[in-house]
């Protein structure tokens, strides 16, 4: 009930300020556009209703921007593409199956012939630590022409079963393997793309919030100018009537006309600026499903305080994409350095195996075991050594940039917190000044109606009031812009809105 009483009182107060001109005994004709006048009164009433829903309307718009912005959707597809690349690199560490088969028949001159059929299957699995376990089965069958007497001894049916385990002994004990290197690089690329897309989303949120509150500030300014335009139009009517009765001079009529013209021109310019602000919103996201409210002439004065700087820096270390990108880059450069360091060493593989293979026999009997050492070393040339040195330099550069990123984030957070405190105080002062200017304007209007104060004073009073309204909304939208910037630097924007990035 208190809210309803406040709402009714607020609407009545604003309505009486305008109807006071209508009920004036000095007013001759009604306004030239009564329909427009009624619409202004209706907007004033609705503005009090929509004032409390500014934040909820903003949340709807930001959610729409995140979900329906085309650039953001393209970034999400790029991240999905990097995930598929990572999945392909990870598949190299999963069980592998190779199947081979060959068939051959030979018909040389003389009528004799021989046929050969070979089948083979190998299953292998990468083992953490760089080793590879494998099992293979090979079958061969040979058929020859009976005219060949005796038959070839080397071509007989055979079955061979081999079990082996190969372990790299150098090159980081398997860490320098190209398959492992490619997997690490793909994982780093996926994380970099993820944080890049997330950073673009935060930038989109900041742009959307700034554009949103700038548009609402323009709408509030348009609303104030509409009130002023109606008031000055009515005042012009009063002065013209007084001029016809001899109560006002020609100079007063010209001054009133000039004031009304300036008010009307400022209204038209603000309406064009409002349309441009709406077009900016439409470029960010589809606004067809978003209801854009018309705020009151003065912004809310509810002050919001940020958490301490250390807490915000801690949140940034957990969520800020620029810090995560710096750490992921360090990880990628470390993998590159390890791989280039291992590439300078010989490739020394140790293999143990057990096999059974008898001509036309049972492959599961009479096993033999063995071990083998393979050495392969391409002596590194100057180009390979240069790539290793380059990897070291890039790694050190990435570490320095990571430290610099943390320092930059803290610096920006401190700057935003200090600026936001100043903006909050500026809002309170600007709103209080605007209310004082409104009371002063009302007083000057009453005095101008009875002729005790000049129309020039009225023009100065209304200009001061409009400037105060504009300053209050500029301070308010600036504070909202700082909040959006803080969300970008700390990375908490999507989290505050229930946005789980990995699922989108």
Short mmCIF file of C-alpha atoms in Angstrom, two decimals:
data_model
loop_
_atom_site.label_atom_id
_atom_site.label_comp_id
_atom_site.label_asym_id
_atom_site.label_seq_id
_atom_site.Cartn_x
_atom_site.Cartn_y
_atom_site.Cartn_z
CA UNK A 1 0.00 0.00 0.00
CA UNK A 2 2.83 2.39 0.73
CA UNK A 3 4.25 1.79 -2.74
CA UNK A 4 0.83 2.43 -4.32
CA UNK A 5 0.39 5.62 -2.28
CA UNK A 6 3.85 6.78 -3.33
CA UNK A 7 3.10 5.98 -6.97
CA UNK A 8 -0.21 7.82 -6.98
CA UNK A 9 1.32 10.78 -5.20
CA UNK A 10 4.24 10.92 -7.62
CA UNK A 11 1.95 10.83 -10.65
CA UNK A 12 -0.40 13.43 -9.19
CA UNK A 13 2.47 15.75 -8.36
CA UNK A 14 3.80 15.64 -11.90
CA UNK A 15 0.33 15.95 -13.40
CA UNK A 16 -0.58 18.98 -11.28
CA UNK A 17 2.61 20.73 -12.38
CA UNK A 18 1.36 20.62 -15.96
CA UNK A 19 -2.38 20.99 -15.32
CA UNK A 20 -1.60 24.11 -13.37
CA UNK A 21 -1.05 25.81 -16.72
CA UNK A 22 -4.26 24.36 -18.13
CA UNK A 23 -6.36 25.64 -15.24
CA UNK A 24 -4.81 29.09 -15.38
CA UNK A 25 -7.49 31.78 -15.84
CA UNK A 26 -5.10 33.63 -18.17
CA UNK A 27 -5.01 30.77 -20.66
CA UNK A 28 -7.18 31.26 -23.67
CA UNK A 29 -7.04 28.30 -26.04
CA UNK A 30 -6.12 24.72 -25.25
CA UNK A 31 -2.77 23.40 -26.39
CA UNK A 32 -2.42 23.05 -30.12
CA UNK A 33 -1.91 19.27 -29.76
CA UNK A 34 -4.05 17.95 -26.84
CA UNK A 35 -3.48 14.32 -27.84
CA UNK A 36 0.25 14.75 -27.48
CA UNK A 37 -0.32 16.43 -24.14
CA UNK A 38 -2.31 13.43 -22.87
CA UNK A 39 0.39 11.06 -24.09
CA UNK A 40 2.98 13.00 -22.11
CA UNK A 41 0.86 12.64 -18.97
CA UNK A 42 0.48 8.90 -19.66
CA UNK A 43 4.25 8.48 -20.12
CA UNK A 44 4.83 10.23 -16.81
CA UNK A 45 2.50 7.79 -15.08
CA UNK A 46 4.02 4.76 -16.76
CA UNK A 47 7.53 5.98 -16.02
CA UNK A 48 6.94 5.55 -12.30
CA UNK A 49 5.86 1.97 -12.94
CA UNK A 50 8.85 1.10 -15.11
CA UNK A 51 11.46 2.78 -12.92
CA UNK A 52 11.66 -0.23 -10.63
CA UNK A 53 12.11 -2.64 -13.53
CA UNK A 54 15.17 -1.06 -15.15
CA UNK A 55 17.58 -3.67 -13.80
CA UNK A 56 15.33 -6.61 -14.72
CA UNK A 57 14.88 -5.26 -18.25
CA UNK A 58 18.64 -4.87 -18.51
CA UNK A 59 19.15 -8.51 -17.48
CA UNK A 60 16.75 -9.66 -20.19
CA UNK A 61 18.59 -7.64 -22.81
CA UNK A 62 22.04 -8.86 -21.74
CA UNK A 63 20.91 -12.49 -21.75
CA UNK A 64 19.50 -11.94 -25.23
CA UNK A 65 22.77 -10.37 -26.34
CA UNK A 66 24.79 -13.33 -25.08
CA UNK A 67 22.52 -15.90 -26.68
CA UNK A 68 21.60 -14.25 -29.97
CA UNK A 69 24.53 -12.06 -30.95
CA UNK A 70 25.86 -13.44 -34.24
CA UNK A 71 29.51 -12.70 -33.49
CA UNK A 72 29.23 -14.47 -30.16
CA UNK A 73 27.61 -17.47 -31.82
CA UNK A 74 30.45 -17.59 -34.33
CA UNK A 75 32.98 -17.50 -31.47
CA UNK A 76 31.16 -20.40 -29.84
CA UNK A 77 31.42 -22.39 -33.08
CA UNK A 78 35.14 -21.62 -33.25
CA UNK A 79 35.53 -23.02 -29.76
CA UNK A 80 33.58 -26.16 -30.72
CA UNK A 81 35.91 -26.54 -33.70
CA UNK A 82 38.95 -26.38 -31.41
CA UNK A 83 37.33 -29.00 -29.18
CA UNK A 84 36.96 -31.32 -32.16
CA UNK A 85 40.64 -30.77 -33.02
CA UNK A 86 41.53 -31.70 -29.44
CA UNK A 87 39.35 -34.79 -29.67
CA UNK A 88 41.21 -35.83 -32.82
CA UNK A 89 44.60 -35.40 -31.13
CA UNK A 90 43.41 -37.32 -28.06
CA UNK A 91 42.31 -40.21 -30.27
CA UNK A 92 45.98 -40.99 -30.98
CA UNK A 93 46.31 -42.12 -27.35
CA UNK A 94 43.30 -44.42 -27.51
CA UNK A 95 43.44 -48.11 -28.56
CA UNK A 96 44.47 -48.50 -32.19
CA UNK A 97 43.59 -51.41 -34.48
CA UNK A 98 45.35 -52.17 -37.77
CA UNK A 99 44.21 -54.88 -40.17
CA UNK A 100 46.22 -55.88 -43.26
CA UNK A 101 45.51 -58.39 -46.00
CA UNK A 102 47.15 -59.30 -49.29
CA UNK A 103 46.49 -61.91 -51.97
CA UNK A 104 48.73 -62.80 -54.87
CA UNK A 105 48.63 -65.23 -57.73
CA UNK A 106 51.41 -65.81 -60.27
CA UNK A 107 51.06 -67.58 -63.63
CA UNK A 108 54.45 -67.72 -65.29
CA UNK A 109 54.98 -69.29 -68.77
CA UNK A 110 54.95 -73.04 -68.74
CA UNK A 111 51.61 -73.65 -67.07
CA UNK A 112 52.72 -73.65 -63.42
CA UNK A 113 51.33 -71.21 -60.88
CA UNK A 114 51.44 -70.36 -57.18
CA UNK A 115 49.05 -68.44 -54.90
CA UNK A 116 49.82 -66.56 -51.67
CA UNK A 117 47.37 -65.18 -49.04
CA UNK A 118 48.46 -63.18 -45.98
CA UNK A 119 46.33 -61.74 -43.16
CA UNK A 120 47.45 -59.63 -40.19
CA UNK A 121 45.87 -57.79 -37.26
CA UNK A 122 47.58 -55.57 -34.68
CA UNK A 123 46.11 -53.87 -31.60
CA UNK A 124 48.15 -51.27 -29.71
CA UNK A 125 47.62 -49.01 -26.73
CA UNK A 126 49.61 -45.99 -25.58
CA UNK A 127 50.59 -46.30 -21.91
CA UNK A 128 51.05 -43.26 -19.61
CA UNK A 129 54.78 -42.67 -19.53
CA UNK A 130 55.26 -42.89 -23.26
CA UNK A 131 55.26 -46.66 -23.75
CA UNK A 132 53.24 -48.63 -26.30
CA UNK A 133 51.82 -52.12 -25.71
CA UNK A 134 50.89 -54.16 -28.77
CA UNK A 135 49.63 -57.60 -29.76
CA UNK A 136 49.62 -58.86 -33.33
CA UNK A 137 48.57 -62.00 -35.17
CA UNK A 138 49.78 -62.85 -38.66
CA UNK A 139 48.53 -65.71 -40.84
CA UNK A 140 49.88 -66.76 -44.20
CA UNK A 141 48.77 -69.50 -46.60
CA UNK A 142 50.61 -70.68 -49.72
CA UNK A 143 49.32 -72.89 -52.53
CA UNK A 144 51.52 -74.08 -55.34
CA UNK A 145 51.18 -75.98 -58.57
CA UNK A 146 51.60 -79.76 -58.13
CA UNK A 147 53.98 -79.68 -61.07
CA UNK A 148 56.53 -78.00 -58.80
CA UNK A 149 58.46 -80.93 -57.32
CA UNK A 150 59.69 -80.46 -54.70
CA UNK A 151 57.59 -77.51 -53.47
CA UNK A 152 59.37 -74.33 -52.32
CA UNK A 153 60.39 -74.79 -48.68
CA UNK A 154 60.22 -71.10 -47.81
CA UNK A 155 56.56 -70.78 -48.76
CA UNK A 156 54.61 -72.74 -46.19
CA UNK A 157 51.55 -71.95 -44.06
CA UNK A 158 52.53 -70.04 -40.90
CA UNK A 159 50.83 -68.49 -37.84
CA UNK A 160 52.61 -65.90 -35.71
CA UNK A 161 51.40 -64.29 -32.45
CA UNK A 162 53.52 -61.46 -31.02
CA UNK A 163 53.15 -59.50 -27.78
CA UNK A 164 55.45 -56.51 -27.29
CA UNK A 165 56.04 -53.39 -25.21
CA UNK A 166 58.12 -50.48 -26.49
CA UNK A 167 59.38 -47.76 -24.16
CA UNK A 168 61.29 -44.62 -25.22
CA UNK A 169 64.38 -44.36 -23.04
CA UNK A 170 65.37 -40.83 -24.05
CA UNK A 171 63.56 -37.68 -25.21
CA UNK A 172 61.91 -37.09 -21.85
CA UNK A 173 60.99 -40.77 -21.42
CA UNK A 174 58.15 -40.29 -23.91
CA UNK A 175 57.31 -36.64 -23.22
CA UNK A 176 59.06 -35.64 -26.43
CA UNK A 177 56.93 -37.97 -28.52
CA UNK A 178 55.26 -36.10 -31.43
CA UNK A 179 51.87 -37.58 -30.53
CA UNK A 180 52.06 -36.28 -26.95
CA UNK A 181 53.34 -32.93 -28.20
CA UNK A 182 50.45 -32.54 -30.64
CA UNK A 183 47.97 -33.43 -27.91
CA UNK A 184 49.36 -30.80 -25.56
CA UNK A 185 49.37 -28.17 -28.27
CA UNK A 186 45.77 -29.01 -29.22
CA UNK A 187 44.71 -28.80 -25.57
CA UNK A 188 46.42 -25.42 -25.20
CA UNK A 189 44.80 -24.18 -28.43
CA UNK A 190 41.38 -25.29 -27.19
CA UNK A 191 41.79 -23.47 -23.89
CA UNK A 192 43.10 -20.35 -25.61
CA UNK A 193 40.12 -20.35 -27.97
CA UNK A 194 37.75 -20.90 -25.06
CA UNK A 195 39.12 -17.95 -23.12
CA UNK A 196 39.23 -15.84 -26.29
CA UNK A 197 35.54 -16.53 -26.90
CA UNK A 198 34.78 -15.85 -23.26
CA UNK A 199 36.73 -12.60 -23.38
CA UNK A 200 34.77 -11.56 -26.46
CA UNK A 201 31.58 -12.37 -24.57
CA UNK A 202 32.64 -10.16 -21.68
CA UNK A 203 33.49 -7.36 -24.10
CA UNK A 204 30.04 -7.84 -25.63
CA UNK A 205 28.45 -7.55 -22.19
CA UNK A 206 30.36 -4.36 -21.48
CA UNK A 207 29.37 -2.88 -24.83
CA UNK A 208 25.76 -3.93 -24.32
CA UNK A 209 25.51 -2.50 -20.80
CA UNK A 210 27.11 0.78 -21.83
CA UNK A 211 24.81 1.12 -24.83
CA UNK A 212 21.77 0.13 -22.76
CA UNK A 213 22.22 2.76 -20.06
CA UNK A 214 23.23 5.38 -22.59
CA UNK A 215 19.92 4.77 -24.36
CA UNK A 216 17.98 5.00 -21.10
CA UNK A 217 19.76 8.26 -20.31
CA UNK A 218 18.69 9.57 -23.72
CA UNK A 219 15.12 8.42 -23.09
CA UNK A 220 15.08 10.21 -19.75
CA UNK A 221 16.39 13.34 -21.45
CA UNK A 222 13.70 13.06 -24.14
CA UNK A 223 11.08 12.71 -21.44
CA UNK A 224 12.33 15.81 -19.64
CA UNK A 225 12.38 17.73 -22.92
CA UNK A 226 8.84 16.60 -23.72
CA UNK A 227 7.66 17.99 -20.39
CA UNK A 228 9.59 21.18 -21.03
CA UNK A 229 8.27 21.48 -24.58
CA UNK A 230 4.66 21.18 -23.40
CA UNK A 231 5.28 23.67 -20.63
CA UNK A 232 6.92 26.19 -22.94
CA UNK A 233 4.17 25.80 -25.51
CA UNK A 234 1.58 26.57 -22.86
CA UNK A 235 3.67 29.47 -21.64
CA UNK A 236 3.81 30.86 -25.18
CA UNK A 237 0.02 30.69 -25.34
CA UNK A 238 -0.23 32.62 -22.07
CA UNK A 239 2.20 35.32 -23.20
CA UNK A 240 0.39 35.76 -26.53
CA UNK A 241 -2.92 36.20 -24.73
CA UNK A 242 -1.35 38.74 -22.41
CA UNK A 243 0.18 40.56 -25.36
CA UNK A 244 -3.26 40.87 -26.95
CA UNK A 245 -4.62 42.27 -23.69
CA UNK A 246 -1.65 44.60 -23.25
CA UNK A 247 -0.32 42.84 -20.15
CA UNK A 248 2.90 41.71 -21.88
CA UNK A 249 5.31 43.40 -24.24
CA UNK A 250 6.26 42.28 -27.72
CA UNK A 251 9.72 41.44 -26.40
CA UNK A 252 8.16 39.00 -23.92
CA UNK A 253 6.30 37.31 -26.76
CA UNK A 254 9.46 36.97 -28.81
CA UNK A 255 11.35 35.65 -25.79
CA UNK A 256 8.64 33.06 -25.07
CA UNK A 257 8.60 32.03 -28.72
CA UNK A 258 12.37 31.75 -28.75
CA UNK A 259 12.35 29.64 -25.59
CA UNK A 260 9.70 27.32 -27.03
CA UNK A 261 11.67 27.00 -30.27
CA UNK A 262 14.85 26.07 -28.44
CA UNK A 263 12.94 23.52 -26.38
CA UNK A 264 11.33 22.01 -29.46
CA UNK A 265 14.64 21.87 -31.33
CA UNK A 266 16.40 20.22 -28.39
CA UNK A 267 13.57 17.66 -28.22
CA UNK A 268 13.89 16.79 -31.91
CA UNK A 269 17.65 16.40 -31.60
CA UNK A 270 17.29 14.18 -28.53
CA UNK A 271 14.73 12.02 -30.32
CA UNK A 272 17.17 11.50 -33.17
CA UNK A 273 19.89 10.60 -30.68
CA UNK A 274 17.48 8.14 -29.06
CA UNK A 275 16.82 6.48 -32.42
CA UNK A 276 20.55 6.18 -33.02
CA UNK A 277 21.00 4.62 -29.58
CA UNK A 278 18.28 2.11 -30.39
CA UNK A 279 20.01 1.23 -33.65
CA UNK A 280 23.22 0.59 -31.69
CA UNK A 281 21.34 -1.83 -29.46
CA UNK A 282 19.94 -3.61 -32.52
CA UNK A 283 23.46 -4.13 -33.86
CA UNK A 284 24.42 -5.82 -30.58
CA UNK A 285 21.45 -8.16 -30.32
CA UNK A 286 17.92 -8.71 -31.53
CA UNK A 287 15.81 -6.27 -29.54
CA UNK A 288 12.47 -7.52 -30.87
CA UNK A 289 11.95 -9.64 -27.75
CA UNK A 290 13.19 -6.96 -25.34
CA UNK A 291 10.95 -4.33 -23.77
CA UNK A 292 12.95 -1.11 -23.36
CA UNK A 293 11.46 0.90 -20.49
CA UNK A 294 11.15 4.66 -20.31
CA UNK A 295 12.79 5.78 -17.04
CA UNK A 296 11.87 8.69 -14.85
CA UNK A 297 13.47 12.05 -15.44
CA UNK A 298 15.87 11.36 -12.57
CA UNK A 299 17.89 8.17 -12.11
CA UNK A 300 17.66 5.95 -9.00
CA UNK A 301 19.97 6.87 -6.15
CA UNK A 302 20.44 3.39 -4.74
CA UNK A 303 24.17 3.19 -4.11
CA UNK A 304 26.01 -0.08 -4.66
CA UNK A 305 29.44 -0.72 -3.16
CA UNK A 306 32.08 -2.98 -4.66
CA UNK A 307 33.85 -5.67 -2.60
CA UNK A 308 37.42 -4.96 -1.46
CA UNK A 309 40.10 -4.80 -4.13
CA UNK A 310 41.87 -7.96 -2.89
CA UNK A 311 38.64 -9.93 -3.17
CA UNK A 312 38.05 -8.63 -6.69
CA UNK A 313 41.61 -9.52 -7.68
CA UNK A 314 41.05 -13.02 -6.30
CA UNK A 315 37.89 -13.33 -8.42
CA UNK A 316 39.85 -12.13 -11.43
CA UNK A 317 42.51 -14.80 -10.90
CA UNK A 318 39.74 -17.41 -10.99
CA UNK A 319 37.60 -16.03 -13.81
CA UNK A 320 39.37 -13.32 -15.82
CA UNK A 321 39.97 -14.62 -19.36
CA UNK A 322 43.04 -12.44 -19.92
CA UNK A 323 44.80 -14.06 -16.95
CA UNK A 324 43.71 -17.53 -18.00
CA UNK A 325 44.95 -16.84 -21.51
CA UNK A 326 48.34 -15.77 -20.14
CA UNK A 327 48.65 -18.98 -18.09
CA UNK A 328 47.55 -21.14 -21.00
CA UNK A 329 50.13 -19.47 -23.20
CA UNK A 330 52.82 -20.27 -20.64
CA UNK A 331 51.69 -23.91 -20.65
CA UNK A 332 51.80 -24.05 -24.44
CA UNK A 333 55.29 -22.53 -24.53
CA UNK A 334 56.50 -24.97 -21.87
CA UNK A 335 55.27 -27.87 -24.00
CA UNK A 336 57.00 -26.38 -27.03
CA UNK A 337 60.25 -25.98 -25.09
CA UNK A 338 60.17 -29.56 -23.77
CA UNK A 339 59.54 -30.92 -27.24
CA UNK A 340 62.36 -28.89 -28.83
CA UNK A 341 64.74 -29.90 -26.04
CA UNK A 342 63.90 -33.60 -26.50
CA UNK A 343 64.22 -33.35 -30.29
CA UNK A 344 67.96 -32.70 -29.90
CA UNK A 345 68.51 -36.09 -28.22
CA UNK A 346 68.80 -39.51 -29.87
CA UNK A 347 65.67 -41.60 -30.15
CA UNK A 348 66.46 -44.72 -28.13
CA UNK A 349 63.66 -47.26 -27.84
CA UNK A 350 63.74 -50.42 -25.79
CA UNK A 351 61.36 -53.22 -26.77
CA UNK A 352 60.60 -56.54 -25.11
CA UNK A 353 58.53 -59.10 -26.97
CA UNK A 354 57.27 -62.66 -26.90
CA UNK A 355 56.31 -64.47 -30.10
CA UNK A 356 55.21 -67.86 -31.28
CA UNK A 357 55.38 -68.80 -34.93
CA UNK A 358 55.77 -72.25 -36.41
CA UNK A 359 55.32 -73.40 -39.98
CA UNK A 360 51.85 -74.91 -40.15
CA UNK A 361 51.86 -75.13 -36.36
CA UNK A 362 49.93 -73.91 -33.35
CA UNK A 363 50.79 -70.25 -32.62
CA UNK A 364 50.04 -70.66 -28.91
CA UNK A 365 52.83 -73.16 -28.27
CA UNK A 366 56.61 -72.96 -28.13
CA UNK A 367 56.99 -69.31 -27.26
CA UNK A 368 60.19 -67.34 -27.64
CA UNK A 369 61.06 -64.11 -25.86
CA UNK A 370 63.47 -61.37 -26.79
CA UNK A 371 64.56 -57.78 -26.37
CA UNK A 372 65.59 -55.14 -28.86
CA UNK A 373 67.23 -51.71 -28.73
CA UNK A 374 66.66 -49.24 -31.57
CA UNK A 375 68.78 -46.11 -31.95
CA UNK A 376 67.84 -43.35 -34.34
CA UNK A 377 69.57 -39.97 -34.10
CA UNK A 378 69.35 -37.19 -36.59
CA UNK A 379 72.13 -34.93 -35.35
CA UNK A 380 70.46 -31.54 -34.80
CA UNK A 381 71.39 -28.90 -37.30
CA UNK A 382 71.57 -25.19 -36.66
CA UNK A 383 67.89 -24.71 -37.52
CA UNK A 384 66.75 -27.15 -34.81
CA UNK A 385 69.01 -25.57 -32.21
CA UNK A 386 67.67 -22.14 -33.18
CA UNK A 387 64.08 -23.37 -32.74
CA UNK A 388 64.96 -24.58 -29.25
CA UNK A 389 66.50 -21.22 -28.32
CA UNK A 390 63.48 -19.46 -29.78
CA UNK A 391 61.17 -21.65 -27.69
CA UNK A 392 63.10 -20.68 -24.55
CA UNK A 393 62.80 -16.98 -25.35
CA UNK A 394 59.08 -17.32 -26.10
CA UNK A 395 58.57 -19.14 -22.79
CA UNK A 396 60.31 -16.40 -20.82
CA UNK A 397 58.30 -13.79 -22.70
CA UNK A 398 55.03 -15.59 -21.87
CA UNK A 399 55.97 -15.72 -18.16
CA UNK A 400 56.74 -12.00 -18.11
CA UNK A 401 53.46 -11.23 -19.86
CA UNK A 402 51.60 -13.36 -17.32
CA UNK A 403 53.07 -11.39 -14.43
CA UNK A 404 52.33 -8.13 -16.25
CA UNK A 405 48.72 -9.26 -16.84
CA UNK A 406 48.16 -9.79 -13.11
CA UNK A 407 49.63 -6.37 -12.35
CA UNK A 408 47.49 -4.73 -15.05
CA UNK A 409 44.32 -6.38 -13.74
CA UNK A 410 44.98 -5.14 -10.21
CA UNK A 411 45.71 -1.64 -11.52
CA UNK A 412 42.51 -1.53 -13.55
CA UNK A 413 40.40 -2.87 -10.66
CA UNK A 414 41.79 -0.22 -8.32
CA UNK A 415 41.07 2.47 -10.91
CA UNK A 416 37.49 1.28 -11.45
CA UNK A 417 36.75 1.01 -7.73
CA UNK A 418 37.98 4.55 -7.08
CA UNK A 419 36.10 5.92 -10.10
CA UNK A 420 32.92 4.13 -9.03
CA UNK A 421 33.07 5.63 -5.55
CA UNK A 422 33.41 9.07 -7.10
CA UNK A 423 30.56 8.33 -9.52
CA UNK A 424 28.26 7.27 -6.67
CA UNK A 425 28.89 10.55 -4.88
CA UNK A 426 28.43 12.45 -8.14
CA UNK A 427 25.06 10.76 -8.67
CA UNK A 428 23.80 11.82 -5.25
CA UNK A 429 24.94 15.40 -5.76
CA UNK A 430 23.60 15.58 -9.32
CA UNK A 431 20.18 14.16 -8.38
CA UNK A 432 19.91 16.50 -5.41
CA UNK A 433 20.87 19.45 -7.62
CA UNK A 434 18.30 18.40 -10.23
CA UNK A 435 15.57 18.29 -7.59
CA UNK A 436 16.57 21.75 -6.37
CA UNK A 437 16.56 23.04 -9.95
CA UNK A 438 13.09 21.53 -10.43
CA UNK A 439 11.74 23.35 -7.41
CA UNK A 440 13.44 26.53 -8.59
CA UNK A 441 11.95 26.09 -12.06
CA UNK A 442 8.48 25.64 -10.59
CA UNK A 443 8.93 28.80 -8.53
CA UNK A 444 10.11 30.81 -11.53
CA UNK A 445 7.21 29.49 -13.60
CA UNK A 446 4.71 30.65 -10.99
CA UNK A 447 6.40 34.03 -10.76
CA UNK A 448 6.51 34.38 -14.56
CA UNK A 449 2.77 33.64 -14.77
CA UNK A 450 1.93 36.64 -12.64
CA UNK A 451 4.61 38.79 -14.24
CA UNK A 452 6.83 39.20 -11.20
CA UNK A 453 9.79 37.55 -12.93
CA UNK A 454 11.04 37.86 -16.48
CA UNK A 455 10.84 35.19 -19.15
CA UNK A 456 14.62 35.35 -19.46
CA UNK A 457 14.85 34.11 -15.87
CA UNK A 458 12.43 31.32 -16.79
CA UNK A 459 14.62 30.34 -19.74
CA UNK A 460 17.69 30.25 -17.48
CA UNK A 461 15.85 28.16 -14.87
CA UNK A 462 14.60 25.59 -17.37
CA UNK A 463 18.07 25.35 -18.95
CA UNK A 464 19.64 24.74 -15.55
CA UNK A 465 17.06 22.07 -14.80
CA UNK A 466 17.61 20.26 -18.09
CA UNK A 467 21.38 20.42 -17.62
CA UNK A 468 21.02 19.02 -14.11
CA UNK A 469 18.85 16.15 -15.37
CA UNK A 470 21.36 15.40 -18.10
CA UNK A 471 24.27 15.51 -15.62
CA UNK A 472 22.48 13.14 -13.23
CA UNK A 473 21.84 10.58 -15.93
CA UNK A 474 25.33 10.91 -17.33
CA UNK A 475 26.73 10.17 -13.89
CA UNK A 476 24.38 7.22 -13.47
CA UNK A 477 25.15 5.69 -16.88
CA UNK A 478 28.86 6.28 -16.21
CA UNK A 479 28.59 4.29 -12.98
CA UNK A 480 26.84 1.47 -14.82
CA UNK A 481 29.57 1.54 -17.45
CA UNK A 482 32.18 1.18 -14.70
CA UNK A 483 30.29 -1.80 -13.30
CA UNK A 484 30.32 -3.41 -16.74
CA UNK A 485 34.03 -2.71 -17.10
CA UNK A 486 34.70 -4.31 -13.73
CA UNK A 487 32.79 -7.41 -14.83
CA UNK A 488 35.02 -7.58 -17.88
CA UNK A 489 38.28 -7.26 -15.96
CA UNK A 490 37.25 -9.76 -13.27
CA UNK A 491 35.46 -12.15 -15.63
CA UNK A 492 32.39 -12.43 -13.40
CA UNK A 493 29.83 -11.07 -15.86
CA UNK A 494 28.44 -14.37 -17.20
CA UNK A 495 28.65 -15.98 -13.74
CA UNK A 496 26.48 -13.25 -12.21
CA UNK A 497 23.82 -13.98 -14.81
CA UNK A 498 23.83 -17.76 -14.43
CA UNK A 499 25.74 -18.25 -17.68
CA UNK A 500 27.71 -21.51 -17.73
CA UNK A 501 30.03 -20.86 -20.66
CA UNK A 502 31.11 -24.46 -21.26
CA UNK A 503 27.50 -25.46 -21.98
CA UNK A 504 26.82 -22.81 -24.61
#
